[in-house]
PDB file of C-alpha atoms in Angstrom:
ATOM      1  CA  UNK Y   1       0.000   0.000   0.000  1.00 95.00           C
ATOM      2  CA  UNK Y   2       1.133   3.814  -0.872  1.00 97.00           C
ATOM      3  CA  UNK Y   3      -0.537   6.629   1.506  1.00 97.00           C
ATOM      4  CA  UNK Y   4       0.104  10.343   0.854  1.00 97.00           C
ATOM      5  CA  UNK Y   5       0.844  12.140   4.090  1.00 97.00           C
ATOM      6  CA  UNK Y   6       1.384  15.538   4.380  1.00 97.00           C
ATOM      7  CA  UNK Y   7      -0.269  19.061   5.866  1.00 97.00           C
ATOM      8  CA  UNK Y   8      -0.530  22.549   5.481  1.00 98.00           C
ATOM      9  CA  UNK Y   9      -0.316  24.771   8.950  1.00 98.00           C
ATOM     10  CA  UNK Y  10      -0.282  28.584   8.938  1.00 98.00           C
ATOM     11  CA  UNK Y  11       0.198  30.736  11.913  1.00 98.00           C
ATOM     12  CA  UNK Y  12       0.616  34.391  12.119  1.00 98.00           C
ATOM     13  CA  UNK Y  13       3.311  36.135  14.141  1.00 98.00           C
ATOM     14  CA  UNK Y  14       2.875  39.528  16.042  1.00 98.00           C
ATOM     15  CA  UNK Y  15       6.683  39.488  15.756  1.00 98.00           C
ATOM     16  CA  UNK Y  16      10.039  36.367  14.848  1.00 98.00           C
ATOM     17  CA  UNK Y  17       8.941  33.553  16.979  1.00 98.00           C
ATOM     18  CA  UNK Y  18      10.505  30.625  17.980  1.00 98.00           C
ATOM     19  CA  UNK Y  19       9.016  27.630  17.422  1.00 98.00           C
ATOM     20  CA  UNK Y  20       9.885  23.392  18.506  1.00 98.00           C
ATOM     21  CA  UNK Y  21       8.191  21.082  15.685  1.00 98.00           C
ATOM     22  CA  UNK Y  22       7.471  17.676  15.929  1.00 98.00           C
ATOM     23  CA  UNK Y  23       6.370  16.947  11.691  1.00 98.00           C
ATOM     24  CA  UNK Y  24       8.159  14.237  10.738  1.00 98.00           C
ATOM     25  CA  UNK Y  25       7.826  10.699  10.776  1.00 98.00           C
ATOM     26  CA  UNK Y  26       9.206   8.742  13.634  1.00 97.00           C
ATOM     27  CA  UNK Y  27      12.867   7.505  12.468  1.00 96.00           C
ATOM     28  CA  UNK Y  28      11.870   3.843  11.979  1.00 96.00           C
ATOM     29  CA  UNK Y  29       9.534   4.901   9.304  1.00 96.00           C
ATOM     30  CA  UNK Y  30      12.439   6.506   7.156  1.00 96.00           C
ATOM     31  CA  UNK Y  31      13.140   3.178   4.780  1.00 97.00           C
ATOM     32  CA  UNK Y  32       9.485   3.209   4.087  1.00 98.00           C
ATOM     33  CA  UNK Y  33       9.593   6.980   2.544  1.00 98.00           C
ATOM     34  CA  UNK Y  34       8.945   6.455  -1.188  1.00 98.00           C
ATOM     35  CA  UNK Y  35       9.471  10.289  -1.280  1.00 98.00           C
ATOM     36  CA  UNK Y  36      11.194  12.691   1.214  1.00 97.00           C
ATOM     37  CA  UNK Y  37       9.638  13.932   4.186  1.00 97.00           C
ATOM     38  CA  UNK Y  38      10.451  17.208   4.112  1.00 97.00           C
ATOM     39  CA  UNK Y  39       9.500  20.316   6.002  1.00 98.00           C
ATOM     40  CA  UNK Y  40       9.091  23.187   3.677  1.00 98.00           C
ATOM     41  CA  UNK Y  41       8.329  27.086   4.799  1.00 97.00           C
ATOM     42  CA  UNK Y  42       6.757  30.045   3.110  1.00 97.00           C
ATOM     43  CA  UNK Y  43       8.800  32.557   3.597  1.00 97.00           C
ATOM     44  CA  UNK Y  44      11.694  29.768   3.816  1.00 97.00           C
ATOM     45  CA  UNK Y  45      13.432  30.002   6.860  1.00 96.00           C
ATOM     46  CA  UNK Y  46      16.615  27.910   8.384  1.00 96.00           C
ATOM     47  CA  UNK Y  47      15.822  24.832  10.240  1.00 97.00           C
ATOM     48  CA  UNK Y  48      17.956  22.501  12.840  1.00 98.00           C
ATOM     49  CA  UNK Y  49      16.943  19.256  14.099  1.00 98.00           C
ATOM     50  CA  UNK Y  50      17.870  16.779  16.477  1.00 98.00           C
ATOM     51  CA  UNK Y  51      16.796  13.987  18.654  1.00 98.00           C
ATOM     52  CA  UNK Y  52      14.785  14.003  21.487  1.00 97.00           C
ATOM     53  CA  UNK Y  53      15.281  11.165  24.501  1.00 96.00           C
ATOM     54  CA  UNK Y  54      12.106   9.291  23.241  1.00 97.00           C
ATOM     55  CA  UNK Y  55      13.914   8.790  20.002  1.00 97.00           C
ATOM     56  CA  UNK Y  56      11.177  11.658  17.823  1.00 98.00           C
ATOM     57  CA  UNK Y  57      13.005  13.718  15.317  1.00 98.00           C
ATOM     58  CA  UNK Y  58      12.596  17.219  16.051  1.00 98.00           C
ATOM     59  CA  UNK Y  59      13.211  20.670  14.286  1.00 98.00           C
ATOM     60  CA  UNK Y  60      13.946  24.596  15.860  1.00 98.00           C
ATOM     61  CA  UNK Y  61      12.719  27.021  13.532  1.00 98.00           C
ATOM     62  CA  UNK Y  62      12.515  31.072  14.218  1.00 98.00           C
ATOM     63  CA  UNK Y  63       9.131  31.874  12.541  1.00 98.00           C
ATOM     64  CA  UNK Y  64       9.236  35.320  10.908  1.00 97.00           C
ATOM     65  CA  UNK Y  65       7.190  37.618  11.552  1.00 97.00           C
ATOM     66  CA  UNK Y  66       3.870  37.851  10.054  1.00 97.00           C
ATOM     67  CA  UNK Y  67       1.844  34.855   8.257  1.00 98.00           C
ATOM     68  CA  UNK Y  68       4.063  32.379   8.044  1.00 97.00           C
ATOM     69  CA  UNK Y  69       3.005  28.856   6.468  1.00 98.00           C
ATOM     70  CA  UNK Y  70       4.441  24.882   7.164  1.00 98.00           C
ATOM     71  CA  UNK Y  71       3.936  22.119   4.839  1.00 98.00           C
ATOM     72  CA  UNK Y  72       4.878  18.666   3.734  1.00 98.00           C
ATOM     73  CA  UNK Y  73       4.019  16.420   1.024  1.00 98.00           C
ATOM     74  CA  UNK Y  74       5.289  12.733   0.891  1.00 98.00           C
ATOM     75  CA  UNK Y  75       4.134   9.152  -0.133  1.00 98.00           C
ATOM     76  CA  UNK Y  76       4.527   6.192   2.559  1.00 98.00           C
ATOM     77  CA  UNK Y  77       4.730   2.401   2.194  1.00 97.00           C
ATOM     78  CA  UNK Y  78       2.979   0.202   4.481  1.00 97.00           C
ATOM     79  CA  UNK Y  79       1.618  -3.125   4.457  1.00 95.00           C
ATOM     80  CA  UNK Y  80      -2.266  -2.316   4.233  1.00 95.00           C
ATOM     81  CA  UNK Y  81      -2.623  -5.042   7.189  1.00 96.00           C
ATOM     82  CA  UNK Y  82      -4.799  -3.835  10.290  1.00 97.00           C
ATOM     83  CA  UNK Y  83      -2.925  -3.602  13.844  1.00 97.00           C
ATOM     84  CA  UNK Y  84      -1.728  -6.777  14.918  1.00 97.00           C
ATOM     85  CA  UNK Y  85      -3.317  -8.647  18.030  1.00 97.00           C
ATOM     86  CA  UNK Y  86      -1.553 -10.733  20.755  1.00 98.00           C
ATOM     87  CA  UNK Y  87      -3.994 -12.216  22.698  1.00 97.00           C
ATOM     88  CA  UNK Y  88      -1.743 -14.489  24.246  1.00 97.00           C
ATOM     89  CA  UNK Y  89       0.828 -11.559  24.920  1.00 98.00           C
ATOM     90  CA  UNK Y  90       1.537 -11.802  29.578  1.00 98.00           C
ATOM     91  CA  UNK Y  91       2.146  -9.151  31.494  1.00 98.00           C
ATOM     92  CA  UNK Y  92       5.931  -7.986  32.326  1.00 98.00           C
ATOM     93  CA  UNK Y  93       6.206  -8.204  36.539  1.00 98.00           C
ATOM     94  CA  UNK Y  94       7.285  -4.266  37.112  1.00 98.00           C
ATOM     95  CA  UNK Y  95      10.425  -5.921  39.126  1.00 98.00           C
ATOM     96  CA  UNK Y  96      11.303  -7.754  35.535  1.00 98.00           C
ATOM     97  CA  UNK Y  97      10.898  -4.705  33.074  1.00 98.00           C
ATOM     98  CA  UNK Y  98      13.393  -3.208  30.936  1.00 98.00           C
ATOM     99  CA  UNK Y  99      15.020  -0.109  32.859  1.00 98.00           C
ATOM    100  CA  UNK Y 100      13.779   2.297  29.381  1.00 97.00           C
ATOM    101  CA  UNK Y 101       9.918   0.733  30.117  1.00 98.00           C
ATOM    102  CA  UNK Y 102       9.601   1.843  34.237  1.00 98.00           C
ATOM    103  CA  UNK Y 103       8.978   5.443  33.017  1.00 98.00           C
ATOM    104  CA  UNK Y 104       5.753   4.577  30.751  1.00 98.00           C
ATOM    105  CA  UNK Y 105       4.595   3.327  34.540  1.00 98.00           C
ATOM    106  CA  UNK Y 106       4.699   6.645  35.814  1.00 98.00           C
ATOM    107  CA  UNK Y 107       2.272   9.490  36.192  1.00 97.00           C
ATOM    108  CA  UNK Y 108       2.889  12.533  34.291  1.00 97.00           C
ATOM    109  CA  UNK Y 109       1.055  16.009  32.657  1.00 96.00           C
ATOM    110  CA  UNK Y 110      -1.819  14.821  31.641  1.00 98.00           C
ATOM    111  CA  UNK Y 111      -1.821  11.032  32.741  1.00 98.00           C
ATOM    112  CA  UNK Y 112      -2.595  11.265  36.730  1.00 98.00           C
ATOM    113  CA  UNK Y 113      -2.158   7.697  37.851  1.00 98.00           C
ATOM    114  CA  UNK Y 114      -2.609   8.611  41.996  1.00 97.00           C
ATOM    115  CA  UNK Y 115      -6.191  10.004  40.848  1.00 97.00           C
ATOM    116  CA  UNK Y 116      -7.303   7.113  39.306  1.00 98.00           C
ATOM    117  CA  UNK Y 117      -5.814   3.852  40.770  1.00 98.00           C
ATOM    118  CA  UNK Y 118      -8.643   2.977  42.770  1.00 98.00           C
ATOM    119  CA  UNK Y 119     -11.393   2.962  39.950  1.00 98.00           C
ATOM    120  CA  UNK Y 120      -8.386   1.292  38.067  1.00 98.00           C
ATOM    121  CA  UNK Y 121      -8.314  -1.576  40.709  1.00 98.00           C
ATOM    122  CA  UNK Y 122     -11.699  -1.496  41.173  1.00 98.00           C
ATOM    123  CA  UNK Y 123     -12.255  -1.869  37.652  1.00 98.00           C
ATOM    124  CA  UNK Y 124      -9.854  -4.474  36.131  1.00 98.00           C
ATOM    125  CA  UNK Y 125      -8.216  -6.433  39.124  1.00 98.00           C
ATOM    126  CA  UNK Y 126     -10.287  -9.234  38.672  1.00 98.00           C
ATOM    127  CA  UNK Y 127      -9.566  -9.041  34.940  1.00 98.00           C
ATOM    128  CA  UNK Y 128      -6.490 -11.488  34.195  1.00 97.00           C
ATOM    129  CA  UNK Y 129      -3.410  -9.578  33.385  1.00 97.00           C
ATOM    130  CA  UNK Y 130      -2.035  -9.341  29.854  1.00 98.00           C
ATOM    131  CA  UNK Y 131      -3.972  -8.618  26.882  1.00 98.00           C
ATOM    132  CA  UNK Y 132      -7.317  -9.015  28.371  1.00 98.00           C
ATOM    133  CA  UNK Y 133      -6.355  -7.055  30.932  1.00 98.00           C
ATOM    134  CA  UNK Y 134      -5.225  -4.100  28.390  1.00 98.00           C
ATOM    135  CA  UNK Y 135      -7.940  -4.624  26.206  1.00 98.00           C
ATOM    136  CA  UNK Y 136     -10.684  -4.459  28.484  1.00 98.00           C
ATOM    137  CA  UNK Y 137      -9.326  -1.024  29.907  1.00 98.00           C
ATOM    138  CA  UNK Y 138      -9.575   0.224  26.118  1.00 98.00           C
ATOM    139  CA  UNK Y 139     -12.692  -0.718  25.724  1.00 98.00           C
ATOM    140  CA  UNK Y 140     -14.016   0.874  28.872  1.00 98.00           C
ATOM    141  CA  UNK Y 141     -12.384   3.726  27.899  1.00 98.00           C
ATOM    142  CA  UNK Y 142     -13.511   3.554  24.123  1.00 98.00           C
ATOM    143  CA  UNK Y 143     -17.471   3.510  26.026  1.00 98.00           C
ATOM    144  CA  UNK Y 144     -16.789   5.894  28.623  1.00 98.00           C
ATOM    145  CA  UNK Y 145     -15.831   9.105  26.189  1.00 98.00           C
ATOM    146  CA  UNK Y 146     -18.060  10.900  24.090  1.00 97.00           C
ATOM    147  CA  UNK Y 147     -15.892  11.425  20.715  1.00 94.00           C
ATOM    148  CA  UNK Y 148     -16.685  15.431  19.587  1.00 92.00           C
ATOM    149  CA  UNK Y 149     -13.834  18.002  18.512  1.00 89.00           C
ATOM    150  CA  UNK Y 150     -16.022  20.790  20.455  1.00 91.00           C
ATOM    151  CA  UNK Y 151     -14.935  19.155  23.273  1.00 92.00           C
ATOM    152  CA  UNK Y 152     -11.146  19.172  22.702  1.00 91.00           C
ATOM    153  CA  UNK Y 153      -9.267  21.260  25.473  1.00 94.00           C
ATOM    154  CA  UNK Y 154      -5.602  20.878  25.758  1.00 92.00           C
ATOM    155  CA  UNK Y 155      -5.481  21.213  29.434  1.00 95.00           C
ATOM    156  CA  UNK Y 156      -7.887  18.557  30.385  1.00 97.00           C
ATOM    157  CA  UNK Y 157      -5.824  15.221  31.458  1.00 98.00           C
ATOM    158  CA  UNK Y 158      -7.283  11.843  31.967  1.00 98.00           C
ATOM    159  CA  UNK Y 159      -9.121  12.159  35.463  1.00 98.00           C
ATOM    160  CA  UNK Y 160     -10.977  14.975  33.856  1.00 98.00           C
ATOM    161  CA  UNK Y 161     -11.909  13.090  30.778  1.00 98.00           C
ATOM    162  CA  UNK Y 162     -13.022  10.262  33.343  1.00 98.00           C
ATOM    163  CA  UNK Y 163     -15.301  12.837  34.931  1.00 98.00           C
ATOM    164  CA  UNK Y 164     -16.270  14.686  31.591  1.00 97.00           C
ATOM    165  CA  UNK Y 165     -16.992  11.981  29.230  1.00 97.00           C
ATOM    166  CA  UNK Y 166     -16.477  13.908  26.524  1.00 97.00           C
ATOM    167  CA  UNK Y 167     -13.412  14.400  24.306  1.00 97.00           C
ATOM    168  CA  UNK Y 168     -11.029  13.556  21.073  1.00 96.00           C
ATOM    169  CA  UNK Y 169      -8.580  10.928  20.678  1.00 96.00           C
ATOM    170  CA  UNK Y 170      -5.813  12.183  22.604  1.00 97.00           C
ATOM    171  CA  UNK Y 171      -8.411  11.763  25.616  1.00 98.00           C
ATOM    172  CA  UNK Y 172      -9.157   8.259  24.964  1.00 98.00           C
ATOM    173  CA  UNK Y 173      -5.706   7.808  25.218  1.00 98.00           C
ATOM    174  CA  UNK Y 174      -4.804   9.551  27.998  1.00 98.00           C
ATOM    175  CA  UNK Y 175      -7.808   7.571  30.274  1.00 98.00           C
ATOM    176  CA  UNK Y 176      -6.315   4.075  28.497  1.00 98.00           C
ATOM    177  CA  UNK Y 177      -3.005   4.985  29.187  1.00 98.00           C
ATOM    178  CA  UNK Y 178      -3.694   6.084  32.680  1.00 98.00           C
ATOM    179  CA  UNK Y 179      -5.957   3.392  33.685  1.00 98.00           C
ATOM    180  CA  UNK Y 180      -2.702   0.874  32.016  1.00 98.00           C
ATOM    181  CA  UNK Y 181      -0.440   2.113  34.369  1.00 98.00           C
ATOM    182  CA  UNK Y 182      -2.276   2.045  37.380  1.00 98.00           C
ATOM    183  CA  UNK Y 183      -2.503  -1.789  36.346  1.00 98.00           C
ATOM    184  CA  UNK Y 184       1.118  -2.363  36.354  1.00 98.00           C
ATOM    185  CA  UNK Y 185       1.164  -2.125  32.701  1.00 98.00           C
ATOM    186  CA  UNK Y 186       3.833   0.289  31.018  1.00 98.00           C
ATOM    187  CA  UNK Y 187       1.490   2.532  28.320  1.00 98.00           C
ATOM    188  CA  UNK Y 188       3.048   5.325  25.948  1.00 98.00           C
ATOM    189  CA  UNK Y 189       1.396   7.878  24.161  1.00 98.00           C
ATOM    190  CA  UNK Y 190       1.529   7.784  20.123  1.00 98.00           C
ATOM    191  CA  UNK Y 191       0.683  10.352  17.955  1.00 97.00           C
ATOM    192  CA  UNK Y 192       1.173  10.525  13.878  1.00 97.00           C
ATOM    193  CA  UNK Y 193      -1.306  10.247  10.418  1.00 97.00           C
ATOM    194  CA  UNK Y 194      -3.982   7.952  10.156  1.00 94.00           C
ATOM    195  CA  UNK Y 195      -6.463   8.220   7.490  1.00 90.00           C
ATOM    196  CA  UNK Y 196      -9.868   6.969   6.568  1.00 89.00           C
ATOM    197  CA  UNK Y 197      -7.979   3.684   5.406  1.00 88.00           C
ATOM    198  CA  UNK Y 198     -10.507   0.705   5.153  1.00 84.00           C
ATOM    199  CA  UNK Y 199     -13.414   2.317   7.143  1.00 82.00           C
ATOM    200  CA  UNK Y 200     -16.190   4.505   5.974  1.00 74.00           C
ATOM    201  CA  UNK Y 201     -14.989   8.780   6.255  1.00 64.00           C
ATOM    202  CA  UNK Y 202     -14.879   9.757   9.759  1.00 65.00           C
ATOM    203  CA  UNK Y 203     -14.693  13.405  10.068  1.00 67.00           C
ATOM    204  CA  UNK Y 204     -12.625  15.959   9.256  1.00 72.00           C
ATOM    205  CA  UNK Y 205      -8.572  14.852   8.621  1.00 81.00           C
ATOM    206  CA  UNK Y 206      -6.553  15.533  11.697  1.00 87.00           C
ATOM    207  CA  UNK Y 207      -3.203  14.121  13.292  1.00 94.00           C
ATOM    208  CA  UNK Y 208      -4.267  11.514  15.017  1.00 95.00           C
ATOM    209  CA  UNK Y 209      -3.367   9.808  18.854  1.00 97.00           C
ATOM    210  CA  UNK Y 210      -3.442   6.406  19.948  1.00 98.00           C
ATOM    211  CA  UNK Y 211      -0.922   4.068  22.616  1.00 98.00           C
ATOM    212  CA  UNK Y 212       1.327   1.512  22.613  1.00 98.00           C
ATOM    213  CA  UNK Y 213       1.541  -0.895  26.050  1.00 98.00           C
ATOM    214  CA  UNK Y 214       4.039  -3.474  26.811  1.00 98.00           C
ATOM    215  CA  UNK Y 215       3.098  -6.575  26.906  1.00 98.00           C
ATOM    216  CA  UNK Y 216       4.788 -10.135  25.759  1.00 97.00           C
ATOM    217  CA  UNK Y 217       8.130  -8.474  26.070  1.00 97.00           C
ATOM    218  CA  UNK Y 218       7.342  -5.814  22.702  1.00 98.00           C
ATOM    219  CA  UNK Y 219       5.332  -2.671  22.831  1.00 98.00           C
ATOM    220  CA  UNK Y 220       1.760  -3.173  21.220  1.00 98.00           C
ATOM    221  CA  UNK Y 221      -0.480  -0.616  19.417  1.00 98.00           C
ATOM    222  CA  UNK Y 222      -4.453  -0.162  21.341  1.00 98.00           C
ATOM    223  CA  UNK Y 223      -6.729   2.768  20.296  1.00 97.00           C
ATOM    224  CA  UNK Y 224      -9.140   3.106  22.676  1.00 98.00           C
ATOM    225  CA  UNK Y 225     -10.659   5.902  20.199  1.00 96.00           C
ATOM    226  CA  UNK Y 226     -11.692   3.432  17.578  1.00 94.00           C
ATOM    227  CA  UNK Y 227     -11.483  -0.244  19.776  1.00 96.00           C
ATOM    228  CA  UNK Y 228     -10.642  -1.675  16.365  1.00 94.00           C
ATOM    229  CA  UNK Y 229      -7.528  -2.716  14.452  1.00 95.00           C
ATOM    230  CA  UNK Y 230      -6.616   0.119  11.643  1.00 95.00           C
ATOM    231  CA  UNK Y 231      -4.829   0.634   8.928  1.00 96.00           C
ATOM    232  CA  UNK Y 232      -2.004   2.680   7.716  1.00 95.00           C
ATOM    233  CA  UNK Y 233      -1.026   4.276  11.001  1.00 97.00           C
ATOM    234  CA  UNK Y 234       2.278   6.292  10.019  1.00 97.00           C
ATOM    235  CA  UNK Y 235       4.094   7.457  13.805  1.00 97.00           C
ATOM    236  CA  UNK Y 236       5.366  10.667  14.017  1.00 98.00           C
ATOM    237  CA  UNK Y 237       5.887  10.829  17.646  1.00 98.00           C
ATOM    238  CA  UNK Y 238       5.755   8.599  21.170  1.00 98.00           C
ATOM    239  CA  UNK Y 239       6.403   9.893  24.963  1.00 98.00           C
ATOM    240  CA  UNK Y 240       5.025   9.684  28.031  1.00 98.00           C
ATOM    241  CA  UNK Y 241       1.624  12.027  27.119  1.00 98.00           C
ATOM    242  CA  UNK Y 242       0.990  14.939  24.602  1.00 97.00           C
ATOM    243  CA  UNK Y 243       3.412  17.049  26.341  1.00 95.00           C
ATOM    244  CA  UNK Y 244       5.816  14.788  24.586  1.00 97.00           C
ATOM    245  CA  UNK Y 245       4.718  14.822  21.329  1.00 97.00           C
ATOM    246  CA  UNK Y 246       3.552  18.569  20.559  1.00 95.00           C
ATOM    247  CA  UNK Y 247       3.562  19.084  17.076  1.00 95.00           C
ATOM    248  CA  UNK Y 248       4.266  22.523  17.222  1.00 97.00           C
ATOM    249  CA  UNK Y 249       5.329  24.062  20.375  1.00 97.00           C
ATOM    250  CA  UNK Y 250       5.623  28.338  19.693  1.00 97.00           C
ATOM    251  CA  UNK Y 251       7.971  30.668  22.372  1.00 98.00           C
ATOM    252  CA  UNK Y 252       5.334  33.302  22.147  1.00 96.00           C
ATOM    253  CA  UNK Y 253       2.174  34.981  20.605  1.00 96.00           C
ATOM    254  CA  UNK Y 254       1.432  33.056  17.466  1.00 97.00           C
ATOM    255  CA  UNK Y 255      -2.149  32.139  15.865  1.00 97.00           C
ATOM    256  CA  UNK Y 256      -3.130  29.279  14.062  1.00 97.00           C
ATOM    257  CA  UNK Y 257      -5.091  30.588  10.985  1.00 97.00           C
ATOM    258  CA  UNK Y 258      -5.134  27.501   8.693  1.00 96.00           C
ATOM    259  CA  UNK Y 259      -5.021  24.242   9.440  1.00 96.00           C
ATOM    260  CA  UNK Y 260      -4.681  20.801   7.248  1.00 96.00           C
ATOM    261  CA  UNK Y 261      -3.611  17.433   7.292  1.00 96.00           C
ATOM    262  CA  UNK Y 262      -3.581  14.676   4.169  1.00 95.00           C
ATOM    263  CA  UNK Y 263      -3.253  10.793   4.972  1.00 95.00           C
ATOM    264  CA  UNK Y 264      -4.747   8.932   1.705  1.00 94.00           C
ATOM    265  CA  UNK Y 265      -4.538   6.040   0.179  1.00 95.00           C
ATOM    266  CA  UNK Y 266      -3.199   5.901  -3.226  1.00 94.00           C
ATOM    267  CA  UNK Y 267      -4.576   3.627  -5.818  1.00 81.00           C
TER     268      UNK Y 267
END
């Protein structure tokens, strides 16, 4: 399968801003490029990048000032198969985990894990660990949210989704990857392109969030936004929440004024 990624984002600065972008695809994505992924500018501007401790390629722009436009265009191979399952994939003891994993156990920005360990327990202990274990926390969470962009915020975190039951799919993830970790289950925040790939159109194109957990020694793609296996998920980015994987953070006034993302299949 060939998918065309790319976006357009424009922003207008009050005055040269700096900017931290996370646009490109993650760096074990690279040999599947059938063209470059490349981060263009209008004006064009110099760009540095480097990589961040979760591995994400990142770039340090200084916007100019005035409207001031990002944008990519590239094709992608990919296999066209759905998200694997491992049904049979066991649960790591914490004592037993890689040293790199113990951090996707922890609580952070928007993933409170002291908030919601109880309902966690209360929830899913009697669940057997592993797979069923992970999968039944994505479906709860999959039921528990609303899905609605009017109800994206990006300060709310997971115990406020909990309470809200509204949100978009960084929220699902954020409850899933919450409710993982109070389980003992290492979960990490994933963000990158996924299009309308096998499924009927569902909304308007966006970057899209899901999770990986550990489980069965290998980390494992969920999506408690969908509950189903997808196709053509393309990463751009993994940490421990969104505050990881911004796609664009700015140093200062900056507003977004146009806004779009491309991830088709090409026939």
């Amino acid at each position: 399968m060939r998918i065309r990624c790319g976006y357009e984002i424009t922003y207008e600065c009050p005055a040269p801003t700096p900017m931290l972008l996370m646009l490109n695809v993650r760096p074990e994505r690279i040999s599947d490029l059938e063209t470059p992924d490349i981060i263009l500018s209008d004006p064009p501007i110099d760009l540095t990048q480097y990589r961040d401790r979760f591995g994400n390629l990142c770039s340090r722009i200084l916007a100019p000032q005035g409207r001031f436009a990002l944008r990519s265009d590239f094709i992608v191979r990919d296999t066209g198969l759905p998200d694997p399952t491992f049904p049979e994939a066991s649960q790591t003891p914490v004592d037993q985990l890689p040293d790199e994993v113990i951090v996707f156990l922890l609580g952070s920005r928007y993933c409170e894990t002291q908030e919601l360990s109880d309902i966690a327990w209360r929830l899913f202990a009697d669940v057997p660990p592993g797979w069923a274990r992970a999968q039944a926390i994505v479906a709860y969470a999959h039921e528990r949210i609303t899905f609605g962009y009017a109800h994206a915020r990006p300060t709310k975190t997971a115990t406020q989704a909990h309470e809200e039951q509204l949100g978009v799919c960084r929220d699902y993830a954020h409850l899933a990857i919450t409710l993982c970790r109070c389980m003992n289950i290492p979960a990490r925040y994933c963000t990158g392109y996924m299009g309308d790939i096998g499924i009927p159109v569902d909304g308007v194109m966006d970057f899209s969030a899901w999770m990986e957990v550990y489980l069965g020694g290998a980390w494992r793609t969920m999506d408690a936004r969908h509950n189903k296996p997808r196709i053509g998920r393309v990463m751009m980015g993994i940490g421990r929440d969104a505050t990881d994987v911004a796609m664009i953070t700015n140093f200062g006034p900056a507003t977004l004024i146009g806004f779009k993302v491309v991830a088709d299949e090409l026939l």
